[in-house]
């Protein structure tokens, strides 16, 4: 025979259940939401994975420049078994530049780890960081072959100029990706990456701005002209209008149309420019076409977005 429960006691049980059950369900639903926030939706995952391409490029270039070795020594667990870069070298950097580049290098290692903690990722793509690759880019920027060919590993100044090519492309990509992301977790990660990439670009631009009038031997061309040529080329390859500026610009393009110095590049309101993955591929391939691999990625970039253009 079932135990007897008085009507009063039953009423109390019903009242307690009505109060406690919603709290249990709320706690459960909150836990589910929190857990799902750790795993970005597919579109987010594709965009975050795409960013790995540039992070690998930066990590290897900076690590080799400062230390003479790359991820295979510094963080082999992050390579995914991908091939080592082509032609990367150590540079005899001055003490300040070596200090700065070494900091950048380990920051990029952290970026790779952070992205791979959120998405599956892919093995390091084949990267061409040879002097020949950079020389071709500089020839395109100047519209003629430089004699002798530009060598990013020749000295500190050349390496800083070559470094100017890279972080800015990544930061414009992060600006562009942010509005497409659906997950707050993904947006938080991209904001963190954007903050440091922007800082790297600002430091490089400041180092070059201090030497803006210095002639780059043996070409007899000022540092500011190198940055202007590189920025013009990136805008041209991106094929979406002006989204790049050197360290010295006509007054009309400076902040509020009042200055020529341009340590930080920005639009009419001094906001960072935005680029799509397609624009970035056009630039890093050096082809102006997201379907035509080359440049720093002789076999093409990796991930669903990049590979979709190579099919």
XYZ file of C-alpha atoms in Angstrom:
311
model
C 0.000 0.000 0.000
C 1.411 3.371 -0.985
C 2.304 5.721 1.856
C -0.317 8.357 2.614
C 0.533 11.984 1.804
C -1.716 14.655 3.156
C -3.221 17.298 0.876
C -1.273 20.011 2.690
C 2.040 18.224 2.244
C 1.285 17.558 -1.428
C 0.590 21.241 -1.934
C 3.936 22.102 -0.378
C 5.728 19.608 -2.714
C 4.020 21.128 -5.754
C 4.977 24.623 -4.646
C 8.618 23.643 -4.110
C 8.772 21.873 -7.450
C 7.369 24.925 -9.213
C 10.113 27.039 -7.685
C 13.079 24.683 -8.035
C 12.439 23.010 -11.388
C 12.791 26.211 -13.466
C 16.114 26.893 -11.742
C 17.354 23.408 -12.588
C 16.261 23.778 -16.195
C 17.800 27.253 -16.420
C 21.067 25.972 -15.038
C 21.027 23.086 -17.509
C 20.228 25.324 -20.489
C 22.953 27.775 -19.424
C 25.456 24.941 -19.272
C 24.470 23.815 -22.762
C 24.756 27.333 -24.136
C 28.127 27.844 -22.487
C 29.428 24.552 -23.836
C 28.196 25.268 -27.355
C 29.889 28.696 -27.267
C 33.229 26.933 -27.251
C 32.567 25.426 -30.657
C 32.021 28.017 -33.436
C 29.450 27.379 -36.140
C 30.742 26.130 -39.475
C 30.988 29.576 -41.081
C 32.930 30.845 -38.086
C 35.199 27.815 -38.184
C 35.985 28.400 -41.864
C 36.913 32.043 -41.231
C 39.052 31.199 -38.205
C 40.802 28.423 -40.107
C 41.479 30.775 -43.001
C 43.385 33.051 -40.621
C 45.820 30.221 -39.872
C 47.345 30.717 -43.321
C 48.682 34.159 -42.465
C 49.539 33.241 -38.891
C 51.739 30.395 -40.162
C 53.397 32.801 -42.591
C 54.146 35.375 -39.912
C 55.310 32.841 -37.345
C 57.811 31.219 -39.698
C 59.139 34.485 -41.122
C 59.690 36.090 -37.724
C 61.051 32.943 -36.046
C 63.618 32.342 -38.771
C 64.588 36.017 -38.942
C 65.339 36.193 -35.222
C 66.391 32.636 -34.352
C 67.320 30.857 -37.567
C 64.694 28.151 -37.068
C 60.923 27.930 -37.288
C 57.987 26.078 -35.794
C 59.634 22.684 -36.247
C 61.896 23.652 -33.357
C 59.890 26.328 -31.533
C 56.493 24.581 -31.487
C 56.492 21.343 -33.525
C 53.075 20.387 -32.143
C 51.521 23.267 -34.096
C 52.841 22.315 -37.551
C 50.421 19.439 -38.052
C 53.154 17.703 -40.036
C 53.076 20.318 -42.799
C 56.229 20.934 -44.870
C 58.902 23.377 -43.652
C 59.043 26.770 -45.383
C 61.203 27.333 -48.448
C 64.178 29.669 -48.198
C 63.616 31.230 -44.760
C 66.840 32.434 -43.106
C 68.270 34.021 -40.005
C 69.198 37.696 -40.295
C 72.013 39.514 -38.558
C 69.613 41.975 -36.984
C 70.617 44.879 -34.780
C 69.753 44.365 -31.110
C 66.546 46.455 -31.101
C 65.152 44.898 -34.272
C 66.019 41.392 -33.088
C 64.259 42.055 -29.791
C 61.125 43.306 -31.551
C 61.018 40.522 -34.145
C 61.568 37.841 -31.504
C 58.590 39.185 -29.572
C 56.511 39.108 -32.763
C 57.619 35.532 -33.431
C 56.419 34.152 -30.125
C 53.229 36.209 -30.342
C 52.463 34.385 -33.589
C 53.066 31.030 -31.920
C 50.436 32.044 -29.379
C 48.048 33.055 -32.152
C 48.346 29.657 -33.806
C 47.694 27.904 -30.511
C 44.690 30.129 -29.747
C 43.029 29.496 -33.115
C 43.708 25.771 -33.015
C 42.148 25.582 -29.561
C 38.838 26.673 -31.113
C 38.830 24.936 -34.504
C 40.356 21.790 -35.929
C 42.679 23.676 -38.254
C 45.013 22.167 -40.832
C 48.718 21.355 -41.247
C 51.110 24.175 -42.049
C 50.820 24.942 -45.781
C 53.911 25.085 -47.963
C 55.312 28.617 -47.659
C 57.811 30.252 -50.001
C 59.775 32.704 -47.856
C 62.803 32.735 -50.138
C 64.649 35.871 -51.168
C 63.393 35.198 -54.688
C 59.770 35.357 -53.535
C 60.249 38.742 -51.871
C 62.345 40.026 -54.788
C 59.505 39.245 -57.196
C 57.067 41.132 -54.975
C 59.331 44.192 -54.839
C 59.864 44.096 -58.607
C 56.088 44.137 -59.033
C 55.805 47.037 -56.594
C 58.319 49.130 -58.531
C 57.188 47.987 -61.953
C 60.702 46.932 -62.909
C 63.442 44.549 -61.723
C 65.487 45.954 -58.868
C 69.231 45.507 -59.311
C 70.440 43.643 -57.377
C 67.245 41.734 -56.477
C 65.794 42.776 -53.123
C 66.941 40.458 -50.323
C 64.866 40.553 -47.110
C 67.608 38.700 -45.232
C 70.452 41.068 -46.131
C 70.185 43.393 -43.121
C 67.852 44.836 -40.484
C 66.347 47.531 -42.694
C 65.518 45.124 -45.503
C 63.930 42.718 -43.044
C 61.742 45.443 -41.540
C 60.647 46.521 -45.029
C 59.823 42.899 -45.872
C 57.964 42.544 -42.560
C 55.869 45.587 -43.499
C 54.334 43.416 -46.200
C 52.733 40.899 -43.831
C 50.870 41.914 -40.593
C 48.824 44.663 -42.249
C 47.239 42.173 -44.647
C 46.222 40.015 -41.693
C 44.735 42.838 -39.653
C 42.538 44.031 -42.537
C 41.351 40.444 -42.865
C 40.396 40.321 -39.186
C 38.454 43.579 -39.543
C 36.583 42.069 -42.477
C 35.925 38.749 -40.748
C 34.550 40.267 -37.555
C 31.223 41.348 -39.060
C 30.662 37.885 -40.548
C 31.192 35.920 -37.345
C 28.099 34.588 -35.565
C 29.576 33.354 -32.293
C 30.548 35.738 -29.500
C 33.435 33.374 -28.735
C 34.723 33.733 -32.293
C 34.379 37.524 -32.245
C 36.258 37.693 -28.956
C 39.112 35.617 -30.392
C 39.316 37.715 -33.565
C 39.270 40.944 -31.534
C 42.221 39.654 -29.516
C 44.123 38.659 -32.640
C 43.317 41.966 -34.324
C 44.621 43.945 -31.361
C 48.062 42.349 -31.465
C 48.336 42.267 -35.282
C 47.502 45.983 -35.338
C 50.157 46.585 -32.722
C 52.755 44.730 -34.762
C 51.903 46.749 -37.849
C 52.103 49.993 -35.855
C 55.536 49.112 -34.462
C 56.868 48.267 -37.928
C 55.450 51.467 -39.391
C 57.000 53.500 -36.580
C 60.422 51.891 -37.112
C 60.188 52.730 -40.798
C 58.768 56.206 -40.171
C 61.839 57.092 -38.125
C 63.899 56.291 -41.221
C 61.443 57.560 -43.814
C 63.998 59.715 -45.588
C 66.823 57.179 -45.390
C 67.873 55.754 -48.737
C 67.746 51.968 -49.017
C 71.096 50.808 -50.408
C 71.974 50.192 -53.144
C 68.771 51.430 -54.788
C 68.902 55.090 -53.784
C 65.182 54.961 -52.971
C 63.850 56.351 -49.684
C 62.166 54.105 -47.131
C 58.881 55.994 -47.475
C 58.858 55.264 -51.211
C 59.258 51.548 -50.528
C 56.230 51.576 -48.214
C 54.173 53.583 -50.693
C 55.019 51.192 -53.524
C 54.155 48.140 -51.428
C 50.851 49.654 -50.310
C 49.890 50.642 -53.855
C 50.651 47.109 -55.031
C 48.522 45.546 -52.282
C 45.581 47.798 -53.164
C 46.021 46.935 -56.836
C 46.176 43.194 -56.222
C 43.212 43.299 -53.825
C 41.171 44.956 -56.584
C 38.676 46.611 -54.234
C 39.877 50.200 -54.267
C 42.185 52.046 -51.884
C 42.661 49.993 -48.727
C 46.331 50.577 -48.118
C 48.606 53.516 -47.436
C 52.319 54.026 -46.904
C 53.930 55.821 -43.979
C 53.829 59.201 -45.753
C 50.824 60.262 -47.842
C 49.507 63.401 -49.567
C 47.960 65.718 -46.974
C 44.462 64.983 -48.243
C 44.844 61.320 -47.284
C 46.288 61.973 -43.824
C 44.199 62.071 -40.654
C 41.447 64.689 -41.087
C 43.235 65.823 -44.243
C 45.698 67.782 -42.108
C 48.914 65.714 -41.927
C 51.231 63.773 -44.224
C 52.625 61.456 -41.584
C 50.743 58.173 -41.629
C 52.039 55.912 -38.872
C 48.625 54.221 -38.746
C 46.749 53.574 -41.977
C 43.018 54.302 -41.981
C 40.091 55.548 -44.016
C 38.584 59.048 -44.046
C 37.558 58.575 -40.413
C 40.854 56.924 -39.452
C 39.175 53.531 -39.152
C 41.070 50.412 -40.185
C 40.376 49.135 -43.679
C 38.545 45.834 -44.185
C 39.370 43.007 -46.573
C 37.620 39.785 -47.568
C 39.352 36.395 -47.799
C 39.237 36.742 -51.588
C 41.133 40.029 -51.461
C 43.718 38.563 -49.124
C 44.315 35.575 -51.394
C 44.794 37.892 -54.377
C 47.481 39.735 -52.426
C 49.401 36.869 -50.831
C 49.344 34.885 -54.089
C 50.741 37.950 -55.850
C 48.469 37.144 -58.786
C 45.533 39.463 -58.179
C 43.306 36.404 -58.587
C 42.115 34.177 -55.746
C 42.015 31.255 -58.189
C 45.702 31.527 -59.156
C 48.065 30.287 -56.448
C 51.636 31.514 -56.116
C 53.603 34.111 -54.208
C 54.050 32.993 -50.611
C 51.794 29.954 -51.225
C 53.141 27.960 -54.197
C 50.564 25.195 -53.648
C 47.830 27.527 -52.476
C 46.519 28.402 -49.040
C 44.706 25.790 -46.933
C 41.255 25.495 -45.412
C 37.767 25.314 -46.909
C 37.604 28.953 -48.083
C 40.986 29.029 -49.843
C 40.639 25.573 -51.345
C 37.169 26.344 -52.716
C 38.771 28.749 -55.206
C 41.333 26.233 -56.413
C 38.890 23.526 -57.481
